[in-house]
CSV table of N, CA, C and O in Angstrom, one decimal:
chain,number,residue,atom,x,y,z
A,3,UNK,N,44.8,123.8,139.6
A,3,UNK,CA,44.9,122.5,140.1
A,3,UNK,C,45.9,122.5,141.3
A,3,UNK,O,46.3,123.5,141.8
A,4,UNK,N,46.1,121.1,141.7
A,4,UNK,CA,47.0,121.0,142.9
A,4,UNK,C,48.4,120.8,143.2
A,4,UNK,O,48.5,119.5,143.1
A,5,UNK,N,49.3,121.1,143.4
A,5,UNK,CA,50.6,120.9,143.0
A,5,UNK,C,50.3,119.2,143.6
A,5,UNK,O,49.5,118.7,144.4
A,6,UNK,N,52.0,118.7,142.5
A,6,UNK,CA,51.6,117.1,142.4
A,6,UNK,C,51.4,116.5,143.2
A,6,UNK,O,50.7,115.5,143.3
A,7,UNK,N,52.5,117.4,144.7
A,7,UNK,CA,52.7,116.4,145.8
A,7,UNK,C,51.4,116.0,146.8
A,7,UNK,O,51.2,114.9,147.4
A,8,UNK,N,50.3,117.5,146.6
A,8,UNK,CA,49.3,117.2,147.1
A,8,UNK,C,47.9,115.8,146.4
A,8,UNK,O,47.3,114.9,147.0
A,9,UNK,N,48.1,116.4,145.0
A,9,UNK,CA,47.4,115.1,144.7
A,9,UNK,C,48.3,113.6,144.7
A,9,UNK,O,47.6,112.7,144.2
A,10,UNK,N,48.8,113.5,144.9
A,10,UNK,CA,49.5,112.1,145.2
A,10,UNK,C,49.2,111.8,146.7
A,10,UNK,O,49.5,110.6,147.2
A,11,UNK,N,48.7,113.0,147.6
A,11,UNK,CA,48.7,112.7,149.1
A,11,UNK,C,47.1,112.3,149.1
A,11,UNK,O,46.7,111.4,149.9
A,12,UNK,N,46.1,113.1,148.0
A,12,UNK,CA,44.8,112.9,148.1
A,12,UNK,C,44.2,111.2,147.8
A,12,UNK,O,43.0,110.9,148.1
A,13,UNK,N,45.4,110.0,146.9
A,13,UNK,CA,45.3,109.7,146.1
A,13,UNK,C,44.5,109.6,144.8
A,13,UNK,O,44.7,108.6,144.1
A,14,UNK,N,43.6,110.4,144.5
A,14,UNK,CA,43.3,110.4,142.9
A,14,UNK,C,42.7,112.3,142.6
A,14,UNK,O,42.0,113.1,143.3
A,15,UNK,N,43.3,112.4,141.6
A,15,UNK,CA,42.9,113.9,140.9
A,15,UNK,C,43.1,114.4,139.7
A,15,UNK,O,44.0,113.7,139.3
A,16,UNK,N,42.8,115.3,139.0
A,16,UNK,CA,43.2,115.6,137.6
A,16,UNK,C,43.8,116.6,137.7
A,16,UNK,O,43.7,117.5,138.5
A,17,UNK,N,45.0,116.4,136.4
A,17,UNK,CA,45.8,117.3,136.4
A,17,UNK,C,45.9,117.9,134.6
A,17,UNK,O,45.8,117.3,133.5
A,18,UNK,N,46.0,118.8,134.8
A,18,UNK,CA,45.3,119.3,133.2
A,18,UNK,C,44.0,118.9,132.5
A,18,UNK,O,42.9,118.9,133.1
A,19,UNK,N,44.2,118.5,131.3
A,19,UNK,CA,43.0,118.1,130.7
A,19,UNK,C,42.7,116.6,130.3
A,19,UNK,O,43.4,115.9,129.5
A,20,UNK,N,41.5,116.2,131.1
A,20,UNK,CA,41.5,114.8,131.5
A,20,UNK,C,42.8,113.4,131.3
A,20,UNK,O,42.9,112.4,130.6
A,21,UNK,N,44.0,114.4,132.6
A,21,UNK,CA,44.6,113.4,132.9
A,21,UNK,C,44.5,113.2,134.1
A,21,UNK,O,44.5,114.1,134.9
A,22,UNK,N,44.4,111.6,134.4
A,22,UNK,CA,44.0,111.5,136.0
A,22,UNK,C,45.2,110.4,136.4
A,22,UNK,O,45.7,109.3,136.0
A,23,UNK,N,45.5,111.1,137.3
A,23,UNK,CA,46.6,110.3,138.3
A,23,UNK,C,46.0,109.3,139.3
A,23,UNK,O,45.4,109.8,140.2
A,24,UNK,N,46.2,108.2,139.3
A,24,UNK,CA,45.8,107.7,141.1
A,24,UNK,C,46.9,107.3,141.6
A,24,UNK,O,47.8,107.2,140.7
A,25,UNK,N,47.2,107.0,142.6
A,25,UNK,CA,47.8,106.4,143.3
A,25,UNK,C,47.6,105.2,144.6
A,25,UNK,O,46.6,105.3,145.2
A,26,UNK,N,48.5,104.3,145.0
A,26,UNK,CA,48.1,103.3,145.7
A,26,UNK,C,48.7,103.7,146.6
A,26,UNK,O,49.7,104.5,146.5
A,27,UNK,N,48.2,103.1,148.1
A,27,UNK,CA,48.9,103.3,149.5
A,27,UNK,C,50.1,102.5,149.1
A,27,UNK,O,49.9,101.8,148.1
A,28,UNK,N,51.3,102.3,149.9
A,28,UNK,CA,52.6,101.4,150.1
A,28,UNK,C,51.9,100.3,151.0
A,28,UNK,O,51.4,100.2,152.1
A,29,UNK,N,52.1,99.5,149.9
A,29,UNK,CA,51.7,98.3,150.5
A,29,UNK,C,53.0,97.0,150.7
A,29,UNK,O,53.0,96.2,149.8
A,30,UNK,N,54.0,96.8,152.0
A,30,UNK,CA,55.2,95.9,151.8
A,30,UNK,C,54.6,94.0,151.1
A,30,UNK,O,53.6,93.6,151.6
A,31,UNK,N,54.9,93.5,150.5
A,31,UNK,CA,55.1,92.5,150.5
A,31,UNK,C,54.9,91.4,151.6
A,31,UNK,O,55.9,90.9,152.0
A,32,UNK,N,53.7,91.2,152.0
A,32,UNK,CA,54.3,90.2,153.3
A,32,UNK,C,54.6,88.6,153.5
A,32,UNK,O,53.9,87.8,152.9
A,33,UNK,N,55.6,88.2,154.1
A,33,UNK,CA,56.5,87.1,153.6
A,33,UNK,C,55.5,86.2,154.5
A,33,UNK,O,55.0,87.0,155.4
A,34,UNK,N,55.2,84.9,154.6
A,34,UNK,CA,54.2,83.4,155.2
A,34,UNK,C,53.9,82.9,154.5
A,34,UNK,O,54.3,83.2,153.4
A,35,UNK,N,53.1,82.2,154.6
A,35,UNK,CA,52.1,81.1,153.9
A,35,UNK,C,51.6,81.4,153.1
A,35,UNK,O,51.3,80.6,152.2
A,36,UNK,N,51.1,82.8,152.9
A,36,UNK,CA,49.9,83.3,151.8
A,36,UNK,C,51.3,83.5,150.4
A,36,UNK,O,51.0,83.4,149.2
A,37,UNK,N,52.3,83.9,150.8
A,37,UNK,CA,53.0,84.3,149.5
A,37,UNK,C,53.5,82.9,149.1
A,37,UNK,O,53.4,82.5,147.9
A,38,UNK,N,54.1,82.1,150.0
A,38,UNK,CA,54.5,80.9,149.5
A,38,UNK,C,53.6,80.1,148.8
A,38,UNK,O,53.9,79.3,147.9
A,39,UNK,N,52.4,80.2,149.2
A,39,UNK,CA,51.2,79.4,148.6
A,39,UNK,C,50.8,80.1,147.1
A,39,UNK,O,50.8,79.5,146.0
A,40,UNK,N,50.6,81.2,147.2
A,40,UNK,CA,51.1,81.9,145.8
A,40,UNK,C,51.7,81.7,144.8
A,40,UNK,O,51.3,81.8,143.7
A,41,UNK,N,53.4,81.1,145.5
A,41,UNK,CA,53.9,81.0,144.4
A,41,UNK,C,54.3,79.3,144.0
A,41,UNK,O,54.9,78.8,143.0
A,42,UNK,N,53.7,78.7,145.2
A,42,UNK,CA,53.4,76.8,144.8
A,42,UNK,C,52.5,77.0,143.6
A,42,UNK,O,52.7,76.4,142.5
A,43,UNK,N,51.3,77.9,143.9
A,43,UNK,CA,50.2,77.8,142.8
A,43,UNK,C,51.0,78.5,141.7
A,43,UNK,O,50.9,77.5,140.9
A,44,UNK,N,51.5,79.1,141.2
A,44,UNK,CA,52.2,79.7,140.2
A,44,UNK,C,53.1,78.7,139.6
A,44,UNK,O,53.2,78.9,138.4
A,45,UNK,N,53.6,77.9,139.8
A,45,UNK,CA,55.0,76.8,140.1
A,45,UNK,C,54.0,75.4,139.4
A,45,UNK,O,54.5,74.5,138.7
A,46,UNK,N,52.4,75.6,139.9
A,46,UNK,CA,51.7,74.3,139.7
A,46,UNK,C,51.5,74.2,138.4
A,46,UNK,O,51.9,73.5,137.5
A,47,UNK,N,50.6,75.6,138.4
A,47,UNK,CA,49.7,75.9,136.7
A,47,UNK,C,50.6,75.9,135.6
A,47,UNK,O,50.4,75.5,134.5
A,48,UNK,N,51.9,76.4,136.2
A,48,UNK,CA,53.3,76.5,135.0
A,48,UNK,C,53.3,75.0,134.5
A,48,UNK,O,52.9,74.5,133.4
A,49,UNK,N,53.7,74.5,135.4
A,49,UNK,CA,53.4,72.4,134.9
A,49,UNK,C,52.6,72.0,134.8
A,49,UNK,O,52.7,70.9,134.3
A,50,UNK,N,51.7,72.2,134.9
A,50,UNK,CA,50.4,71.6,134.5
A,50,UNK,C,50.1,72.0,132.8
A,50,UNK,O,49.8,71.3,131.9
A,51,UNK,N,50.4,73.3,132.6
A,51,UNK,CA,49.9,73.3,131.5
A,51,UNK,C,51.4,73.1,130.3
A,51,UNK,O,51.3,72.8,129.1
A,52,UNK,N,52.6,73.3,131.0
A,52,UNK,CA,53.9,72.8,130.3
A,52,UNK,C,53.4,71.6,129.8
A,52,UNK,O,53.4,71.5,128.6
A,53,UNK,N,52.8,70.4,130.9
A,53,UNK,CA,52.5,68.9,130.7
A,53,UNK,C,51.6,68.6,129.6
A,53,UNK,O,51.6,67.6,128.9
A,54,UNK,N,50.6,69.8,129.4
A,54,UNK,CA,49.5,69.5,128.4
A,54,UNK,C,50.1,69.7,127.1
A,54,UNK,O,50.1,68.8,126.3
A,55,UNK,N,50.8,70.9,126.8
A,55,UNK,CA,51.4,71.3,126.0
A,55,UNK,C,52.2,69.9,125.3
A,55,UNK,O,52.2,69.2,124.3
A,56,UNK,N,53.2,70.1,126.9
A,56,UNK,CA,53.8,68.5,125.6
A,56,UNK,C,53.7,67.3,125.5
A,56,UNK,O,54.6,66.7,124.9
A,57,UNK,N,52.4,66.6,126.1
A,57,UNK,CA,52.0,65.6,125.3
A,57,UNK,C,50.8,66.0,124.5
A,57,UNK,O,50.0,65.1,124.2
A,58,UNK,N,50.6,67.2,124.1
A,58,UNK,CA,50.4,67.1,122.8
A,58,UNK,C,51.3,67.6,121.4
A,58,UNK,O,51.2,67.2,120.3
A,59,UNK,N,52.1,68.6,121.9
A,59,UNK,CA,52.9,68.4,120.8
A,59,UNK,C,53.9,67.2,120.3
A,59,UNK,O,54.5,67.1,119.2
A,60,UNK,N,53.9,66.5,121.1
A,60,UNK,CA,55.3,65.3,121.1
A,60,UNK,C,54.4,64.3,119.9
A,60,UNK,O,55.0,64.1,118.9
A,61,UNK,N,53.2,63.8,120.2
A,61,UNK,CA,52.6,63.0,119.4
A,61,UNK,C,52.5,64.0,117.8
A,61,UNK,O,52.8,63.5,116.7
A,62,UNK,N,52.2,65.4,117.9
A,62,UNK,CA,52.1,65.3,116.4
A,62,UNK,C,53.0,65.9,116.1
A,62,UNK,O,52.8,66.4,115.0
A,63,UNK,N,54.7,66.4,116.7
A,63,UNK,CA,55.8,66.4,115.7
A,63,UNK,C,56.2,65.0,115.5
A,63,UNK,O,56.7,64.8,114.3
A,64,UNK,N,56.1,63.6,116.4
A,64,UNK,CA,56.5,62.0,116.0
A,64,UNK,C,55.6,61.9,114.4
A,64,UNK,O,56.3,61.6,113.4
A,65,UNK,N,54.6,62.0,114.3
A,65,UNK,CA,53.4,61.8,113.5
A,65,UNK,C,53.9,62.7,112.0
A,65,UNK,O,54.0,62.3,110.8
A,66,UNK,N,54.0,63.8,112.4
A,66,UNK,CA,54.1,64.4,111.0
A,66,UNK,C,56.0,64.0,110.9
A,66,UNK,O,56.0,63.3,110.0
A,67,UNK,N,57.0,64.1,111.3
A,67,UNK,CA,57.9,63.1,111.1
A,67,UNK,C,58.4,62.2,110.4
A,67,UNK,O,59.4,62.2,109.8
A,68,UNK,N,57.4,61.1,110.7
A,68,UNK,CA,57.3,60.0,110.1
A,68,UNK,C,56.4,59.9,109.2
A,68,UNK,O,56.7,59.1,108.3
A,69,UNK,N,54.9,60.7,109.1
A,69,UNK,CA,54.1,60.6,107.8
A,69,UNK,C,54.4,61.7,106.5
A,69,UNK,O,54.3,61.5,105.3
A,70,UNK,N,54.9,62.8,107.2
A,70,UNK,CA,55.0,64.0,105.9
A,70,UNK,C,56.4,64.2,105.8
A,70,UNK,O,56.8,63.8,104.7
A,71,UNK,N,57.4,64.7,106.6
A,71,UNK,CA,59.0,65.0,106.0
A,71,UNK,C,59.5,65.1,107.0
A,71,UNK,O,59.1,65.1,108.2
A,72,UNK,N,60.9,65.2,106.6
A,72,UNK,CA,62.0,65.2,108.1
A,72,UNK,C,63.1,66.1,107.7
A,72,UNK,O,63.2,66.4,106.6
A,73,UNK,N,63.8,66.4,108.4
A,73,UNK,CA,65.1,67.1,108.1
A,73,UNK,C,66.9,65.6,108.1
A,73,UNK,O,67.4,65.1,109.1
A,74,UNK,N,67.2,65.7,107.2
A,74,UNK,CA,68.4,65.0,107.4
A,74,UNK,C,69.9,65.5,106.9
A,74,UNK,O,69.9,66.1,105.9
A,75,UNK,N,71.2,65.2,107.5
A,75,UNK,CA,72.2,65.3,107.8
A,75,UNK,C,72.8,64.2,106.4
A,75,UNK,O,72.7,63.0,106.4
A,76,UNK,N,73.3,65.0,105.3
A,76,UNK,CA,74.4,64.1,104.1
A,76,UNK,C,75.8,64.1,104.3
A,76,UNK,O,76.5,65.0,103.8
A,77,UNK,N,76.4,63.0,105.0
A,77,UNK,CA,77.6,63.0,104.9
A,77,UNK,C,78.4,62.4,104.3
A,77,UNK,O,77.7,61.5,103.9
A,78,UNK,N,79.7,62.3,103.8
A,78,UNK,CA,80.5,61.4,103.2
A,78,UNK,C,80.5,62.1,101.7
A,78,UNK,O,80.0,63.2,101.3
A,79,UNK,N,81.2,61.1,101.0
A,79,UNK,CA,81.1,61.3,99.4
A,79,UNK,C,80.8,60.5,98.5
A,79,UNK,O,81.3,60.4,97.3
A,80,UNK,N,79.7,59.8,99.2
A,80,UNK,CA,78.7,58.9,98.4
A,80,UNK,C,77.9,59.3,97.7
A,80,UNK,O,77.3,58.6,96.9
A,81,UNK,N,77.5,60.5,97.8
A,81,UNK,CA,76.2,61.3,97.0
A,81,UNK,C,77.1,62.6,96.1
A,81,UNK,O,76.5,63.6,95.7
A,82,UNK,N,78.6,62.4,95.8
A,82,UNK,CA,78.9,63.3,95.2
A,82,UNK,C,78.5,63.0,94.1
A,82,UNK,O,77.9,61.9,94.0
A,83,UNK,N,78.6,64.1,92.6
A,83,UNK,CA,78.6,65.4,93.4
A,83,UNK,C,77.3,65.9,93.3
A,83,UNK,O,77.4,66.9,92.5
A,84,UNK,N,76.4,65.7,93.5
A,84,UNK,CA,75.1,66.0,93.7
A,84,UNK,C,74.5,67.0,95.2
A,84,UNK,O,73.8,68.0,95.4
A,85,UNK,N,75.7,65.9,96.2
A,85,UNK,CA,75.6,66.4,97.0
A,85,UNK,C,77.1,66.2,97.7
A,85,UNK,O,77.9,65.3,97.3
A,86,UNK,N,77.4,66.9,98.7
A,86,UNK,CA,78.1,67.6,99.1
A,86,UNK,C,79.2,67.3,98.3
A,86,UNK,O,79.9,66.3,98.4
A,87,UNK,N,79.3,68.5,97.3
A,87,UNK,CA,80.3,68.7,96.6
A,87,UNK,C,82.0,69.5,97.0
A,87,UNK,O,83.0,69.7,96.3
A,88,UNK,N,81.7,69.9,98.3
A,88,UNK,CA,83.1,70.0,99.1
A,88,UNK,C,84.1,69.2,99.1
A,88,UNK,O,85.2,69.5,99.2
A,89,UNK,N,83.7,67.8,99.0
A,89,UNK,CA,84.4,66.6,99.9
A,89,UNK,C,83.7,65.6,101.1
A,89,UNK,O,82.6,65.5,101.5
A,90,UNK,N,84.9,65.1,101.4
A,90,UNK,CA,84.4,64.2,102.3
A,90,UNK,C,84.0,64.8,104.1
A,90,UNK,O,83.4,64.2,105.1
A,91,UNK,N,84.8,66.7,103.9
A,91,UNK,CA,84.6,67.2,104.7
A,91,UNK,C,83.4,68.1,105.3
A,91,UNK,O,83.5,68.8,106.4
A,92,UNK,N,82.4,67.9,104.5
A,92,UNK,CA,81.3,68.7,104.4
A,92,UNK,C,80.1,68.1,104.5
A,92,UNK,O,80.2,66.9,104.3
A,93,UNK,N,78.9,68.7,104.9
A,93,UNK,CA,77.9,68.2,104.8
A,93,UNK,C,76.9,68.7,104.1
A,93,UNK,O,77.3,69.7,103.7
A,94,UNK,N,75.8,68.6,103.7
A,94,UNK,CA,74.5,68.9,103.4
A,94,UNK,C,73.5,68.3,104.1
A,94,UNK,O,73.3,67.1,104.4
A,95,UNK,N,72.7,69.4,104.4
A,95,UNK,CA,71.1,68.9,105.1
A,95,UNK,C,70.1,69.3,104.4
A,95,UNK,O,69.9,70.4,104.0
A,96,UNK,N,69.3,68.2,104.3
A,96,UNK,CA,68.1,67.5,102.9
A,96,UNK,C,66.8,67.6,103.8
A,96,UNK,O,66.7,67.4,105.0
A,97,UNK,N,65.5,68.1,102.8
A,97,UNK,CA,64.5,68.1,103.6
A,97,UNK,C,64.1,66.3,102.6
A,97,UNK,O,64.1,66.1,101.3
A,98,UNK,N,63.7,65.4,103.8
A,98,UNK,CA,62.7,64.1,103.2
A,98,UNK,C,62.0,63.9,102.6
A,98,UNK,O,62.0,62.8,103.0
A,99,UNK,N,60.9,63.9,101.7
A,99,UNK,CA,59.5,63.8,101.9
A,99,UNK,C,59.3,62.4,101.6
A,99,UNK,O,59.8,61.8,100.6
A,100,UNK,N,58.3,61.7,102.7
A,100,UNK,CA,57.9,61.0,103.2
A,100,UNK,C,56.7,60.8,102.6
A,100,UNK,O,56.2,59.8,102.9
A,101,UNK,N,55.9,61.8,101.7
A,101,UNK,CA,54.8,61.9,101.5
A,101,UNK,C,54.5,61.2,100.3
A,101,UNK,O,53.6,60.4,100.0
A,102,UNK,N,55.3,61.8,99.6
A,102,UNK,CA,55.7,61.5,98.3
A,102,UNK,C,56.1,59.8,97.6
A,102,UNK,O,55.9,59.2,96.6
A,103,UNK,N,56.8,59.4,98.7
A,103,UNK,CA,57.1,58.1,98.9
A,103,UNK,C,56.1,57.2,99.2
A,103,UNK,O,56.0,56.1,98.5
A,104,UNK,N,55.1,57.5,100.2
A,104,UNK,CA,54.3,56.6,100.5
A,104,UNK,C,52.9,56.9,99.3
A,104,UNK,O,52.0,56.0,99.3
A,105,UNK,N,52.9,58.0,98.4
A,105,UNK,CA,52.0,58.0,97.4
A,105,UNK,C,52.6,57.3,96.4
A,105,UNK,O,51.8,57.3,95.4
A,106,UNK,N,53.2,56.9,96.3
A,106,UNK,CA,54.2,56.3,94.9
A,106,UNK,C,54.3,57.2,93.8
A,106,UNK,O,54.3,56.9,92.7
A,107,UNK,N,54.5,58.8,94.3
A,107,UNK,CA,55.0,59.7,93.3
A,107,UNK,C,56.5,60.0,93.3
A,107,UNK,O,56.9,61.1,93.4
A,108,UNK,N,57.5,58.8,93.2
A,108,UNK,CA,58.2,59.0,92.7
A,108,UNK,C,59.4,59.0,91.2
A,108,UNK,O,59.3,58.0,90.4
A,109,UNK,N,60.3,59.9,90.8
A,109,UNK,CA,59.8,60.3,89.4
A,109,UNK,C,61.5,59.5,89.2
A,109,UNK,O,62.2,59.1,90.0
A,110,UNK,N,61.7,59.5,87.6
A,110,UNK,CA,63.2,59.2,87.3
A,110,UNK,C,64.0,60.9,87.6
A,110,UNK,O,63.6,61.9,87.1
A,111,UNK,N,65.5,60.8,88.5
A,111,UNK,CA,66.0,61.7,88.6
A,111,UNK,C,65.9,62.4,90.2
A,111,UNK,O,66.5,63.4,90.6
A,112,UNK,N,65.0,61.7,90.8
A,112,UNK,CA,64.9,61.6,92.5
A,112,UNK,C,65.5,61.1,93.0
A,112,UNK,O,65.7,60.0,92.6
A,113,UNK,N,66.2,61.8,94.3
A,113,UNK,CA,66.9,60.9,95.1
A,113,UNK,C,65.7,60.4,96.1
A,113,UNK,O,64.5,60.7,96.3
A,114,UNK,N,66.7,59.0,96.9
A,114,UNK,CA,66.0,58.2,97.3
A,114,UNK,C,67.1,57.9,98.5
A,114,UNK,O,68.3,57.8,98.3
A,115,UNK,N,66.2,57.8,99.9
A,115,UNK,CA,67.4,57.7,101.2
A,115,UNK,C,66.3,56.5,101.5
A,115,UNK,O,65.1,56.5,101.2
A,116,UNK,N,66.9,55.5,102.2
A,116,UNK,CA,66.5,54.6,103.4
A,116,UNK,C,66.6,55.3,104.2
A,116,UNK,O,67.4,56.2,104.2
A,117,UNK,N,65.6,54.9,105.4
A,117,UNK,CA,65.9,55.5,106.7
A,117,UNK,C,65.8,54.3,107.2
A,117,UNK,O,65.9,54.2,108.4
């Protein structure tokens, strides 16, 4: 075979057993309108499809939120000691279900939050 430097000069050739090197000419970067336009279009598709993304996700984390469960923050020492049994300095965070409520499966020995 060819020492490397020469196949790197031919650019493409094999070297051992079917490994093939190629190589590209040096090509600089060139700075005008074609790169800036490049990267407006790169800049566009990014928002455009960010924008899709989140109006659709926004509608169905609101939706399941408010129809299936939520996450909430227990503070104070109104729910002792059930819950936060630290004190008045502590908190606990409660998953909701929302679901359960609006089915009327609720049992004796459930808690129960207003929101």
């Amino acid at each position: 075979g060819l020492p490397l430097g020469r196949a790197a000069q031919r650019g493409s050739d094999q070297i051992g057993r079917g490994h093939k090197i190629t190589t590209y000419p040096f090509s600089p970067r060139k700075s005008g309108r074609k790169g800036m336009a490049q990267s407006q279009g790169w800049v566009k598709r990014y928002l455009k499809a960010f924008c899709k993304g989140f109006f659709v996700a926004v509608p169905v984390a609101v939706t399941f939120l408010d129809r299936v469960a939520c996450v909430a923050r227990v503070e104070g020492a109104s729910m002792q000691p059930s819950l936060n049994p630290g004190g008045s300095q502590s908190s606990d965070v409660v998953l909701l279900n929302h679901w359960k409520v609006r089915n009327f499966e609720v049992q004796r020995g459930d808690i129960v939050s207003l929101v």
